[in-house]
Amino acid sequence: MSTKKSTQERMFSEVGSGLFEKAQSYGLEYLSKVFDRNVFPENQALVDLEKFVEEMPTQSEDASKVIDLLHQFGSPATVATMGGRYFGFVTGSVLPASLAAKNLSLFWDQVSAMQVMSPITAKLEAIVEKWLVDLLRLPPNTVAGFVSGSSMANFCGLVAARYRILKNKGWDITEKGLFDAPRIRVLAGRHAHSTILKAVSLSGIGKSNMEWVDVDDQGRIIPELIPLLSDNTILILQAGNVNSGSFDNFKSICQKAQTQGAWVHIDGAFGLWAQASQKLKHLTDGIEFANSWTVDAHKTLNTPYDSGVILCADKEALVSSLHMTGGYIITGNERDGMLYTPEMSRRARIIEFWAALKYLGKDGLGEMIQGFHERAIQFSKGLNEIKGFHILNEVVFNQVLVGCETEEITTQTISKIQELKVCWVGGSTWLGKKVIRISVCSWATTETDVDLSVKSFEKALKMVLQSSNE
Ligand SMILES: *Cc1c(COP(=O)(O)O)cnc(C)c1O
């Protein structure tokens, strides 16, 4: 008789074998270095990624060896976005309390579809929904769908708006679709995020049907250029331009749009959180007059990836556009998460979201967000003092745009900064020119991190100028 264990027997024996302790200790080792290490992987670590390349194995592996391999060659090939000197895109770190909550909840492996599948998840979604409505001062009937990020949230906002506009004209989009439906207009500022375009495309409206409104030198919609709107119009505004960090003038625009019967959607992926800071909340004045809002948790709030929210003041529109039915569906009398999201099964990302808000409280959250702004100001002042760098935006929130004497020098300086690995920034295009884009959105960024990074910028520029003189 064979003594070879079945796969099931092996799996039972992995529980309690020290496997989880090992993964945990690797994780802790990683955490202990991530704040000090170079931000981008060393070249060798990138070369070593080849160790993962193989045909799908035929034979089972020891679980412990799977984890070893991942740590040995995976950990060094990560980007230290958790640390304090990653300023790329708009990324955000992870709050320790939120990460620990995720760690615990990994063992729960909950599904967020229905209350009956996970009472704790349904409860926390209901609580965070209330907290957000209160924190962001949105209309009291606003509901939340917890999705993977702002791409998905923008899509949900758009389909809710589409539903409402057509429903009011006697057309049920969920049954009849868009063919032969009354025409919908979608307006956005020229600096709308590219995920808005994706949402317009996914929702069947079509990108070439969009109407664009010109923006000012900070990327804000010029209110006087918005044409007359009506009850067939979706107007998309922005809280936090992904380059300059600027905010549209919500108060005047939203109130006017409201009287003209339009639906206003605000993409506030990282900027909506300005509302949580006493000193910055003037930026979000008037957002309460919109109909739907997008905000990420994984960026400014520093929860683990991935996590975003669609907030919608019209529950019927959101739920009608997204919900599904089936013989086996058991809806509860409280909250069934899947009614508010495109997905049925979703991981219970609300756990880390709740933990972040519970841990910080309103005061801690305000302090953290104010800190991003202060570090961004420090960055811009530091660079402004160095000959050859120019700050190109008003630093109203957490974003800083920097240019050098020529676009060529800017491009080379970005590469050099990345090579030096002290910090990481990417490039972008601003008003037609190549720029360096800095986004401060990690709780771990200290004044020292900014000083070190400014020095690295200076060194990089010097190296570029020297090599061009040679
Ligand atoms: C990041 C971002 C998005 C997309 O969000 P994801 O969470 O990456 O899907 C949309 N809009 C703005 C303004 C953003 O900054």
GROMACS .gro file of C-alpha atoms and ligand atoms in nm:
model
  485
    1MET     CA    1   0.000   0.000   0.000
    2SER     CA    2   0.126   0.344  -0.088
    3THR     CA    3   0.219   0.570   0.201
    4LYS     CA    4   0.210   0.874  -0.027
    5LYS     CA    5  -0.024   1.137   0.115
    6SER     CA    6  -0.316   1.257  -0.091
    7THR     CA    7  -0.316   1.625  -0.183
    8GLN     CA    8  -0.596   1.681   0.064
    9GLU     CA    9  -0.399   1.516   0.345
   10ARG     CA   10  -0.100   1.731   0.258
   11MET     CA   11  -0.311   2.045   0.270
   12PHE     CA   12  -0.447   1.961   0.613
   13SER     CA   13  -0.093   1.907   0.732
   14GLU     CA   14   0.014   2.252   0.606
   15VAL     CA   15  -0.219   2.408   0.863
   16GLY     CA   16  -0.014   2.419   1.180
   17SER     CA   17   0.311   2.328   1.001
   18GLY     CA   18   0.469   2.667   1.061
   19LEU     CA   19   0.380   2.782   0.710
   20PHE     CA   20   0.194   3.090   0.824
   21GLU     CA   21   0.456   3.179   1.082
   22LYS     CA   22   0.714   3.166   0.808
   23ALA     CA   23   0.514   3.391   0.574
   24GLN     CA   24   0.454   3.626   0.865
   25SER     CA   25   0.821   3.645   0.957
   26TYR     CA   26   0.918   3.715   0.596
   27GLY     CA   27   0.655   3.987   0.591
   28LEU     CA   28   0.787   4.139   0.911
   29GLU     CA   29   1.141   4.127   0.779
   30TYR     CA   30   1.021   4.312   0.470
   31LEU     CA   31   0.837   4.569   0.680
   32SER     CA   32   1.145   4.635   0.893
   33LYS     CA   33   1.344   4.741   0.588
   34VAL     CA   34   1.089   4.897   0.357
   35PHE     CA   35   1.115   5.247   0.500
   36ASP     CA   36   1.493   5.268   0.450
   37ARG     CA   37   1.565   5.067   0.139
   38ASN     CA   38   1.606   5.200  -0.212
   39VAL     CA   39   1.264   5.267  -0.354
   40PHE     CA   40   1.306   5.079  -0.681
   41PRO     CA   41   1.439   4.719  -0.714
   42GLU     CA   42   1.809   4.664  -0.785
   43ASN     CA   43   1.889   4.544  -1.137
   44GLN     CA   44   1.981   4.198  -1.009
   45ALA     CA   45   1.636   4.162  -0.853
   46LEU     CA   46   1.478   4.231  -1.193
   47VAL     CA   47   1.705   3.978  -1.362
   48ASP     CA   48   1.616   3.722  -1.094
   49LEU     CA   49   1.248   3.739  -1.189
   50GLU     CA   50   1.345   3.480  -1.451
   51LYS     CA   51   1.352   3.227  -1.163
   52PHE     CA   52   0.973   3.226  -1.181
   53VAL     CA   53   0.967   3.134  -1.547
   54GLU     CA   54   0.884   2.766  -1.599
   55GLU     CA   55   0.616   2.544  -1.744
   56MET     CA   56   0.326   2.489  -1.504
   57PRO     CA   57   0.470   2.221  -1.272
   58THR     CA   58   0.333   1.868  -1.290
   59GLN     CA   59   0.429   1.771  -0.937
   60SER     CA   60   0.314   1.934  -0.615
   61GLU     CA   61   0.562   2.151  -0.429
   62ASP     CA   62   0.610   2.194  -0.055
   63ALA     CA   63   0.402   2.492   0.057
   64SER     CA   64   0.699   2.615   0.254
   65LYS     CA   65   0.913   2.619  -0.060
   66VAL     CA   66   0.648   2.816  -0.246
   67ILE     CA   67   0.671   3.084   0.021
   68ASP     CA   68   1.052   3.071   0.024
   69LEU     CA   69   1.067   3.129  -0.350
   70LEU     CA   70   0.825   3.417  -0.329
   71HIS     CA   71   1.024   3.585  -0.056
   72GLN     CA   72   1.367   3.521  -0.202
   73PHE     CA   73   1.294   3.650  -0.550
   74GLY     CA   74   0.961   3.830  -0.508
   75SER     CA   75   1.028   4.063  -0.215
   76PRO     CA   76   1.337   4.227  -0.373
   77ALA     CA   77   1.147   4.292  -0.697
   78THR     CA   78   0.879   4.502  -0.529
   79VAL     CA   79   0.862   4.880  -0.542
   80ALA     CA   80   0.871   5.033  -0.193
   81THR     CA   81   0.543   5.219  -0.236
   82MET     CA   82   0.482   5.163   0.136
   83GLY     CA   83   0.779   5.377   0.232
   84GLY     CA   84   0.812   5.752   0.252
   85ARG     CA   85   1.004   5.830  -0.067
   86TYR     CA   86   0.777   5.696  -0.335
   87PHE     CA   87   0.610   5.989  -0.511
   88GLY     CA   88   0.505   5.818  -0.831
   89PHE     CA   89   0.156   5.842  -0.982
   90VAL     CA   90  -0.083   5.895  -0.688
   91THR     CA   91  -0.025   5.579  -0.495
   92GLY     CA   92  -0.038   5.599  -0.115
   93SER     CA   93   0.116   5.375   0.148
   94VAL     CA   94  -0.055   5.141   0.396
   95LEU     CA   95  -0.145   5.236   0.751
   96PRO     CA   96  -0.009   4.978   0.996
   97ALA     CA   97  -0.353   4.931   1.157
   98SER     CA   98  -0.513   4.877   0.818
   99LEU     CA   99  -0.248   4.629   0.711
  100ALA     CA  100  -0.282   4.437   1.036
  101ALA     CA  101  -0.659   4.425   0.993
  102LYS     CA  102  -0.611   4.286   0.644
  103ASN     CA  103  -0.370   4.031   0.783
  104LEU     CA  104  -0.628   3.907   1.031
  105SER     CA  105  -0.906   3.910   0.775
  106LEU     CA  106  -0.701   3.702   0.532
  107PHE     CA  107  -0.777   3.410   0.758
  108TRP     CA  108  -1.149   3.486   0.736
  109ASP     CA  109  -1.156   3.493   0.355
  110GLN     CA  110  -1.497   3.658   0.349
  111VAL     CA  111  -1.712   3.734   0.045
  112SER     CA  112  -1.895   4.068   0.041
  113ALA     CA  113  -2.182   3.974  -0.187
  114MET     CA  114  -2.462   3.915   0.061
  115GLN     CA  115  -2.521   3.971   0.429
  116VAL     CA  116  -2.593   3.600   0.470
  117MET     CA  117  -2.244   3.521   0.339
  118SER     CA  118  -2.066   3.746   0.588
  119PRO     CA  119  -2.252   3.939   0.857
  120ILE     CA  120  -1.936   4.116   0.972
  121THR     CA  121  -1.863   4.243   0.622
  122ALA     CA  122  -2.219   4.366   0.571
  123LYS     CA  123  -2.207   4.543   0.907
  124LEU     CA  124  -1.879   4.720   0.837
  125GLU     CA  125  -1.996   4.828   0.491
  126ALA     CA  126  -2.308   4.982   0.645
  127ILE     CA  127  -2.101   5.160   0.909
  128VAL     CA  128  -1.836   5.296   0.674
  129GLU     CA  129  -2.110   5.413   0.437
  130LYS     CA  130  -2.256   5.623   0.720
  131TRP     CA  131  -1.916   5.750   0.828
  132LEU     CA  132  -1.828   5.863   0.476
  133VAL     CA  133  -2.157   6.045   0.427
  134ASP     CA  134  -2.095   6.226   0.755
  135LEU     CA  135  -1.725   6.294   0.698
  136LEU     CA  136  -1.769   6.421   0.341
  137ARG     CA  137  -2.092   6.602   0.434
  138LEU     CA  138  -2.294   6.442   0.155
  139PRO     CA  139  -2.675   6.429   0.134
  140PRO     CA  140  -2.806   6.195   0.409
  141ASN     CA  141  -2.965   5.948   0.164
  142THR     CA  142  -2.630   5.882  -0.010
  143VAL     CA  143  -2.534   5.515  -0.050
  144ALA     CA  144  -2.194   5.357  -0.111
  145GLY     CA  145  -2.068   5.075  -0.330
  146PHE     CA  146  -1.728   4.938  -0.230
  147VAL     CA  147  -1.537   4.862  -0.547
  148SER     CA  148  -1.179   4.805  -0.659
  149GLY     CA  149  -1.097   5.170  -0.722
  150SER     CA  150  -1.196   5.489  -0.895
  151SER     CA  151  -1.195   5.337  -1.243
  152MET     CA  152  -1.482   5.117  -1.138
  153ALA     CA  153  -1.643   5.388  -0.924
  154ASN     CA  154  -1.646   5.633  -1.216
  155PHE     CA  155  -1.809   5.366  -1.428
  156CYS     CA  156  -2.076   5.305  -1.162
  157GLY     CA  157  -2.146   5.677  -1.130
  158LEU     CA  158  -2.192   5.705  -1.502
  159VAL     CA  159  -2.430   5.410  -1.531
  160ALA     CA  160  -2.636   5.538  -1.237
  161ALA     CA  161  -2.662   5.877  -1.407
  162ARG     CA  162  -2.749   5.712  -1.737
  163TYR     CA  163  -3.022   5.510  -1.567
  164ARG     CA  164  -3.178   5.813  -1.398
  165ILE     CA  165  -3.175   6.038  -1.703
  166LEU     CA  166  -3.339   5.775  -1.922
  167LYS     CA  167  -3.582   5.657  -1.655
  168ASN     CA  168  -3.709   6.013  -1.621
  169LYS     CA  169  -3.779   6.003  -1.993
  170GLY     CA  170  -3.972   5.676  -1.962
  171TRP     CA  171  -3.688   5.457  -2.091
  172ASP     CA  172  -3.565   5.164  -1.878
  173ILE     CA  173  -3.203   5.122  -1.984
  174THR     CA  174  -3.166   4.791  -1.799
  175GLU     CA  175  -3.433   4.635  -2.022
  176LYS     CA  176  -3.411   4.830  -2.345
  177GLY     CA  177  -3.042   4.918  -2.364
  178LEU     CA  178  -2.903   5.221  -2.545
  179PHE     CA  179  -3.020   5.140  -2.897
  180ASP     CA  180  -3.287   5.396  -2.991
  181ALA     CA  181  -3.273   5.548  -2.643
  182PRO     CA  182  -3.309   5.925  -2.599
  183ARG     CA  183  -2.972   6.092  -2.642
  184ILE     CA  184  -2.758   6.162  -2.336
  185ARG     CA  185  -2.497   6.440  -2.329
  186VAL     CA  186  -2.177   6.395  -2.130
  187LEU     CA  187  -1.960   6.697  -2.051
  188ALA     CA  188  -1.622   6.703  -1.882
  189GLY     CA  189  -1.327   6.934  -1.845
  190ARG     CA  190  -1.037   6.880  -2.086
  191HIS     CA  191  -0.832   6.749  -1.795
  192ALA     CA  192  -1.073   6.474  -1.691
  193HIS     CA  193  -0.889   6.158  -1.584
  194SER     CA  194  -0.847   5.891  -1.851
  195THR     CA  195  -1.067   5.653  -1.651
  196ILE     CA  196  -1.357   5.887  -1.723
  197LEU     CA  197  -1.301   5.818  -2.091
  198LYS     CA  198  -1.292   5.449  -2.017
  199ALA     CA  199  -1.620   5.474  -1.826
  200VAL     CA  200  -1.778   5.667  -2.114
  201SER     CA  201  -1.663   5.397  -2.350
  202LEU     CA  202  -1.774   5.106  -2.129
  203SER     CA  203  -2.115   5.256  -2.066
  204GLY     CA  204  -2.192   5.268  -2.437
  205ILE     CA  205  -2.199   5.646  -2.465
  206GLY     CA  206  -1.886   5.661  -2.676
  207LYS     CA  207  -1.584   5.884  -2.636
  208SER     CA  208  -1.641   6.088  -2.950
  209ASN     CA  209  -1.982   6.189  -2.816
  210MET     CA  210  -1.824   6.371  -2.522
  211GLU     CA  211  -1.836   6.748  -2.504
  212TRP     CA  212  -1.521   6.909  -2.366
  213VAL     CA  213  -1.507   7.223  -2.158
  214ASP     CA  214  -1.186   7.427  -2.158
  215VAL     CA  215  -0.985   7.456  -1.838
  216ASP     CA  216  -0.765   7.723  -1.682
  217ASP     CA  217  -0.388   7.703  -1.625
  218GLN     CA  218  -0.440   7.479  -1.320
  219GLY     CA  219  -0.667   7.234  -1.503
  220ARG     CA  220  -0.993   7.364  -1.350
  221ILE     CA  221  -1.305   7.387  -1.563
  222ILE     CA  222  -1.378   7.750  -1.655
  223PRO     CA  223  -1.735   7.780  -1.521
  224GLU     CA  224  -1.839   8.048  -1.772
  225LEU     CA  225  -1.761   7.810  -2.059
  226ILE     CA  226  -2.006   7.542  -1.949
  227PRO     CA  227  -2.294   7.554  -2.197
  228LEU     CA  228  -2.658   7.542  -2.098
  229LEU     CA  229  -2.730   7.202  -1.943
  230SER     CA  230  -3.054   7.014  -1.921
  231ASP     CA  231  -3.216   6.701  -1.782
  232ASN     CA  232  -3.037   6.487  -2.041
  233THR     CA  233  -2.687   6.591  -1.930
  234ILE     CA  234  -2.415   6.433  -1.718
  235LEU     CA  235  -2.151   6.683  -1.608
  236ILE     CA  236  -1.825   6.540  -1.476
  237LEU     CA  237  -1.618   6.747  -1.235
  238GLN     CA  238  -1.291   6.677  -1.060
  239ALA     CA  239  -1.169   6.700  -0.700
  240GLY     CA  240  -0.794   6.664  -0.745
  241ASN     CA  241  -0.647   6.700  -1.093
  242VAL     CA  242  -0.417   6.401  -1.133
  243ASN     CA  243  -0.131   6.632  -1.232
  244SER     CA  244  -0.175   6.965  -1.055
  245GLY     CA  245  -0.404   6.849  -0.772
  246SER     CA  246  -0.645   7.136  -0.849
  247PHE     CA  247  -1.018   7.130  -0.768
  248ASP     CA  248  -1.308   7.251  -0.980
  249ASN     CA  249  -1.527   7.528  -0.846
  250PHE     CA  250  -1.803   7.299  -0.719
  251LYS     CA  251  -2.025   7.549  -0.550
  252SER     CA  252  -2.106   7.768  -0.846
  253ILE     CA  253  -2.102   7.489  -1.103
  254CYS     CA  254  -2.308   7.234  -0.910
  255GLN     CA  255  -2.579   7.476  -0.808
  256LYS     CA  256  -2.624   7.595  -1.164
  257ALA     CA  257  -2.623   7.238  -1.298
  258GLN     CA  258  -2.881   7.142  -1.041
  259THR     CA  259  -3.122   7.417  -1.140
  260GLN     CA  260  -3.081   7.310  -1.504
  261GLY     CA  261  -3.166   6.949  -1.414
  262ALA     CA  262  -2.829   6.791  -1.496
  263TRP     CA  263  -2.661   6.505  -1.310
  264VAL     CA  264  -2.320   6.600  -1.166
  265HIS     CA  265  -2.059   6.334  -1.102
  266ILE     CA  266  -1.741   6.428  -0.916
  267ASP     CA  267  -1.426   6.225  -0.968
  268GLY     CA  268  -1.254   6.277  -0.633
  269ALA     CA  269  -1.024   5.975  -0.645
  270PHE     CA  270  -0.763   6.125  -0.416
  271GLY     CA  271  -0.887   6.480  -0.364
  272LEU     CA  272  -1.227   6.426  -0.204
  273TRP     CA  273  -1.042   6.355   0.122
  274ALA     CA  274  -0.949   6.725   0.142
  275GLN     CA  275  -1.289   6.753   0.310
  276ALA     CA  276  -1.142   6.577   0.616
  277SER     CA  277  -0.888   6.851   0.684
  278GLN     CA  278  -0.999   7.175   0.852
  279LYS     CA  279  -0.739   7.371   0.658
  280LEU     CA  280  -0.808   7.216   0.317
  281LYS     CA  281  -1.181   7.157   0.318
  282HIS     CA  282  -1.246   7.487   0.141
  283LEU     CA  283  -1.126   7.300  -0.171
  284THR     CA  284  -1.430   7.072  -0.161
  285ASP     CA  285  -1.687   7.340  -0.085
  286GLY     CA  286  -2.012   7.263  -0.261
  287ILE     CA  287  -1.954   6.894  -0.340
  288GLU     CA  288  -2.279   6.817  -0.159
  289PHE     CA  289  -2.472   6.963  -0.453
  290ALA     CA  290  -2.356   6.684  -0.686
  291ASN     CA  291  -2.535   6.352  -0.745
  292SER     CA  292  -2.251   6.100  -0.734
  293TRP     CA  293  -1.890   6.093  -0.618
  294THR     CA  294  -1.588   5.873  -0.667
  295VAL     CA  295  -1.320   5.832  -0.402
  296ASP     CA  296  -1.038   5.587  -0.348
  297ALA     CA  297  -0.933   5.442  -0.015
  298HIS     CA  298  -0.608   5.299  -0.150
  299LYS     CA  299  -0.460   5.637  -0.242
  300THR     CA  300  -0.501   5.920   0.012
  301LEU     CA  301  -0.647   5.709   0.292
  302ASN     CA  302  -0.357   5.462   0.273
  303THR     CA  303  -0.552   5.138   0.291
  304PRO     CA  304  -0.406   4.833   0.116
  305TYR     CA  305  -0.477   4.793  -0.255
  306ASP     CA  306  -0.732   4.772  -0.395
  307SER     CA  307  -1.015   4.982  -0.259
  308GLY     CA  308  -1.244   5.255  -0.391
  309VAL     CA  309  -1.601   5.377  -0.344
  310ILE     CA  310  -1.890   5.500  -0.552
  311LEU     CA  311  -2.114   5.729  -0.348
  312CYS     CA  312  -2.454   5.805  -0.496
  313ALA     CA  313  -2.736   6.022  -0.363
  314ASP     CA  314  -2.985   5.833  -0.579
  315LYS     CA  315  -3.001   5.483  -0.434
  316GLU     CA  316  -3.260   5.362  -0.680
  317ALA     CA  317  -3.049   5.466  -0.978
  318LEU     CA  318  -2.733   5.298  -0.849
  319VAL     CA  319  -2.899   4.977  -0.733
  320SER     CA  320  -3.123   4.945  -1.038
  321SER     CA  321  -2.827   4.982  -1.273
  322LEU     CA  322  -2.606   4.734  -1.095
  323HIS     CA  323  -2.810   4.468  -0.923
  324MET     CA  324  -2.875   4.122  -1.048
  325THR     CA  325  -3.123   3.856  -0.956
  326GLY     CA  326  -3.121   3.479  -0.943
  327GLY     CA  327  -3.310   3.195  -0.781
  328TYR     CA  328  -3.047   3.138  -0.517
  329ILE     CA  329  -3.002   3.501  -0.412
  330ILE     CA  330  -3.090   3.560  -0.049
  331THR     CA  331  -3.107   3.930   0.028
  332GLY     CA  332  -3.096   4.030   0.393
  333ASN     CA  333  -3.287   4.300   0.572
  334GLU     CA  334  -2.974   4.505   0.623
  335ARG     CA  335  -2.708   4.552   0.360
  336ASP     CA  336  -2.621   4.327   0.067
  337GLY     CA  337  -2.304   4.468  -0.081
  338MET     CA  338  -2.353   4.329  -0.430
  339LEU     CA  339  -2.660   4.547  -0.488
  340TYR     CA  340  -2.429   4.849  -0.503
  341THR     CA  341  -2.146   4.710  -0.717
  342PRO     CA  342  -2.100   4.553  -1.059
  343GLU     CA  343  -1.947   4.239  -0.907
  344MET     CA  344  -2.126   3.967  -0.720
  345SER     CA  345  -1.829   3.817  -0.534
  346ARG     CA  346  -1.583   4.070  -0.399
  347ARG     CA  347  -1.315   4.033  -0.136
  348ALA     CA  348  -1.402   4.199   0.194
  349ARG     CA  349  -1.186   4.507   0.140
  350ILE     CA  350  -1.415   4.696   0.376
  351ILE     CA  351  -1.232   4.544   0.673
  352GLU     CA  352  -0.911   4.737   0.609
  353PHE     CA  353  -1.113   5.043   0.510
  354TRP     CA  354  -1.304   5.041   0.836
  355ALA     CA  355  -0.983   4.978   1.033
  356ALA     CA  356  -0.814   5.281   0.873
  357LEU     CA  357  -1.102   5.515   0.966
  358LYS     CA  358  -1.149   5.364   1.312
  359TYR     CA  359  -0.777   5.393   1.382
  360LEU     CA  360  -0.729   5.750   1.258
  361GLY     CA  361  -1.055   5.907   1.368
  362LYS     CA  362  -1.148   6.242   1.218
  363ASP     CA  363  -0.858   6.418   1.390
  364GLY     CA  364  -0.591   6.171   1.279
  365LEU     CA  365  -0.724   6.168   0.925
  366GLY     CA  366  -0.724   6.547   0.906
  367GLU     CA  367  -0.371   6.558   1.043
  368MET     CA  368  -0.245   6.301   0.793
  369ILE     CA  369  -0.396   6.482   0.495
  370GLN     CA  370  -0.272   6.818   0.614
  371GLY     CA  371   0.072   6.651   0.645
  372PHE     CA  372   0.066   6.549   0.276
  373HIS     CA  373  -0.001   6.911   0.188
  374GLU     CA  374   0.277   7.042   0.412
  375ARG     CA  375   0.532   6.796   0.270
  376ALA     CA  376   0.424   6.895  -0.083
  377ILE     CA  377   0.482   7.262   0.005
  378GLN     CA  378   0.820   7.170   0.153
  379PHE     CA  379   0.909   6.987  -0.168
  380SER     CA  380   0.812   7.280  -0.388
  381LYS     CA  381   1.001   7.531  -0.173
  382GLY     CA  382   1.309   7.312  -0.165
  383LEU     CA  383   1.313   7.269  -0.542
  384ASN     CA  384   1.233   7.633  -0.606
  385GLU     CA  385   1.561   7.725  -0.438
  386ILE     CA  386   1.759   7.512  -0.681
  387LYS     CA  387   1.857   7.685  -1.003
  388GLY     CA  388   1.722   7.489  -1.299
  389PHE     CA  389   1.396   7.367  -1.142
  390HIS     CA  390   1.066   7.549  -1.184
  391ILE     CA  391   0.743   7.478  -0.996
  392LEU     CA  392   0.463   7.482  -1.251
  393ASN     CA  393   0.145   7.455  -1.044
  394GLU     CA  394  -0.022   7.614  -0.743
  395VAL     CA  395   0.041   7.355  -0.472
  396VAL     CA  396  -0.311   7.350  -0.330
  397PHE     CA  397  -0.310   6.986  -0.218
  398ASN     CA  398  -0.049   6.709  -0.249
  399GLN     CA  399   0.072   6.738  -0.609
  400VAL     CA  400   0.380   6.926  -0.731
  401LEU     CA  401   0.472   6.973  -1.099
  402VAL     CA  402   0.831   7.053  -1.181
  403GLY     CA  403   0.998   7.152  -1.505
  404CYS     CA  404   1.363   7.204  -1.605
  405GLU     CA  405   1.504   7.448  -1.859
  406THR     CA  406   1.417   7.223  -2.152
  407GLU     CA  407   1.194   6.918  -2.197
  408GLU     CA  408   1.504   6.718  -2.290
  409ILE     CA  409   1.667   6.802  -1.956
  410THR     CA  410   1.341   6.724  -1.774
  411THR     CA  411   1.320   6.379  -1.935
  412GLN     CA  412   1.683   6.299  -1.858
  413THR     CA  413   1.650   6.424  -1.502
  414ILE     CA  414   1.352   6.195  -1.440
  415SER     CA  415   1.559   5.897  -1.558
  416LYS     CA  416   1.851   6.001  -1.343
  417ILE     CA  417   1.633   6.044  -1.032
  418GLN     CA  418   1.493   5.697  -1.095
  419GLU     CA  419   1.843   5.554  -1.140
  420LEU     CA  420   1.961   5.707  -0.812
  421LYS     CA  421   1.674   5.518  -0.642
  422VAL     CA  422   1.665   5.749  -0.338
  423CYS     CA  423   1.310   5.834  -0.434
  424TRP     CA  424   1.084   5.758  -0.727
  425VAL     CA  425   0.894   6.008  -0.940
  426GLY     CA  426   0.746   5.976  -1.284
  427GLY     CA  427   0.687   6.214  -1.568
  428SER     CA  428   0.369   6.359  -1.708
  429THR     CA  429   0.260   6.615  -1.962
  430TRP     CA  430   0.140   6.951  -1.839
  431LEU     CA  431   0.003   7.218  -2.075
  432GLY     CA  432   0.176   7.038  -2.360
  433LYS     CA  433   0.516   7.007  -2.194
  434LYS     CA  434   0.705   6.720  -2.031
  435VAL     CA  435   0.715   6.763  -1.651
  436ILE     CA  436   0.820   6.581  -1.335
  437ARG     CA  437   0.518   6.488  -1.127
  438ILE     CA  438   0.545   6.454  -0.749
  439SER     CA  439   0.259   6.312  -0.544
  440VAL     CA  440   0.290   6.314  -0.166
  441CYS     CA  441   0.042   6.064  -0.027
  442SER     CA  442   0.224   5.827   0.208
  443TRP     CA  443   0.170   5.856   0.583
  444ALA     CA  444   0.539   5.759   0.615
  445THR     CA  445   0.681   6.060   0.431
  446THR     CA  446   0.879   6.269   0.679
  447GLU     CA  447   1.051   6.606   0.640
  448THR     CA  448   1.378   6.413   0.617
  449ASP     CA  449   1.241   6.204   0.330
  450VAL     CA  450   1.154   6.521   0.143
  451ASP     CA  451   1.499   6.672   0.215
  452LEU     CA  452   1.672   6.356   0.091
  453SER     CA  453   1.456   6.356  -0.219
  454VAL     CA  454   1.518   6.723  -0.296
  455LYS     CA  455   1.892   6.651  -0.269
  456SER     CA  456   1.854   6.359  -0.506
  457PHE     CA  457   1.672   6.584  -0.756
  458GLU     CA  458   1.958   6.831  -0.730
  459LYS     CA  459   2.222   6.565  -0.781
  460ALA     CA  460   2.034   6.417  -1.077
  461LEU     CA  461   2.003   6.755  -1.249
  462LYS     CA  462   2.371   6.825  -1.194
  463MET     CA  463   2.469   6.492  -1.349
  464VAL     CA  464   2.246   6.557  -1.650
  465LEU     CA  465   2.387   6.907  -1.704
  466GLN     CA  466   2.746   6.783  -1.662
  467SER     CA  467   2.707   6.503  -1.913
  468SER     CA  468   2.549   6.739  -2.166
  469ASN     CA  469   2.846   6.977  -2.130
  470GLU     CA  470   3.100   6.703  -2.191
  471LIG     C1  471  -0.621   5.733  -0.977
  471LIG     C2  472  -0.733   5.810  -1.035
  471LIG     C3  473  -0.838   5.744  -1.099
  471LIG     C4  474  -0.837   5.595  -1.121
  471LIG     O1  475  -0.845   5.530  -0.998
  471LIG     P1  476  -0.804   5.378  -0.973
  471LIG     O2  477  -0.823   5.364  -0.828
  471LIG     O3  478  -0.661   5.366  -1.017
  471LIG     O4  479  -0.894   5.292  -1.053
  471LIG     C5  480  -0.943   5.820  -1.144
  471LIG     N1  481  -0.944   5.953  -1.129
  471LIG     C6  482  -0.844   6.021  -1.070
  471LIG     C7  483  -0.853   6.170  -1.056
  471LIG     C8  484  -0.735   5.951  -1.019
  471LIG     O5  485  -0.636   6.015  -0.958
   0.00000   0.00000   0.00000
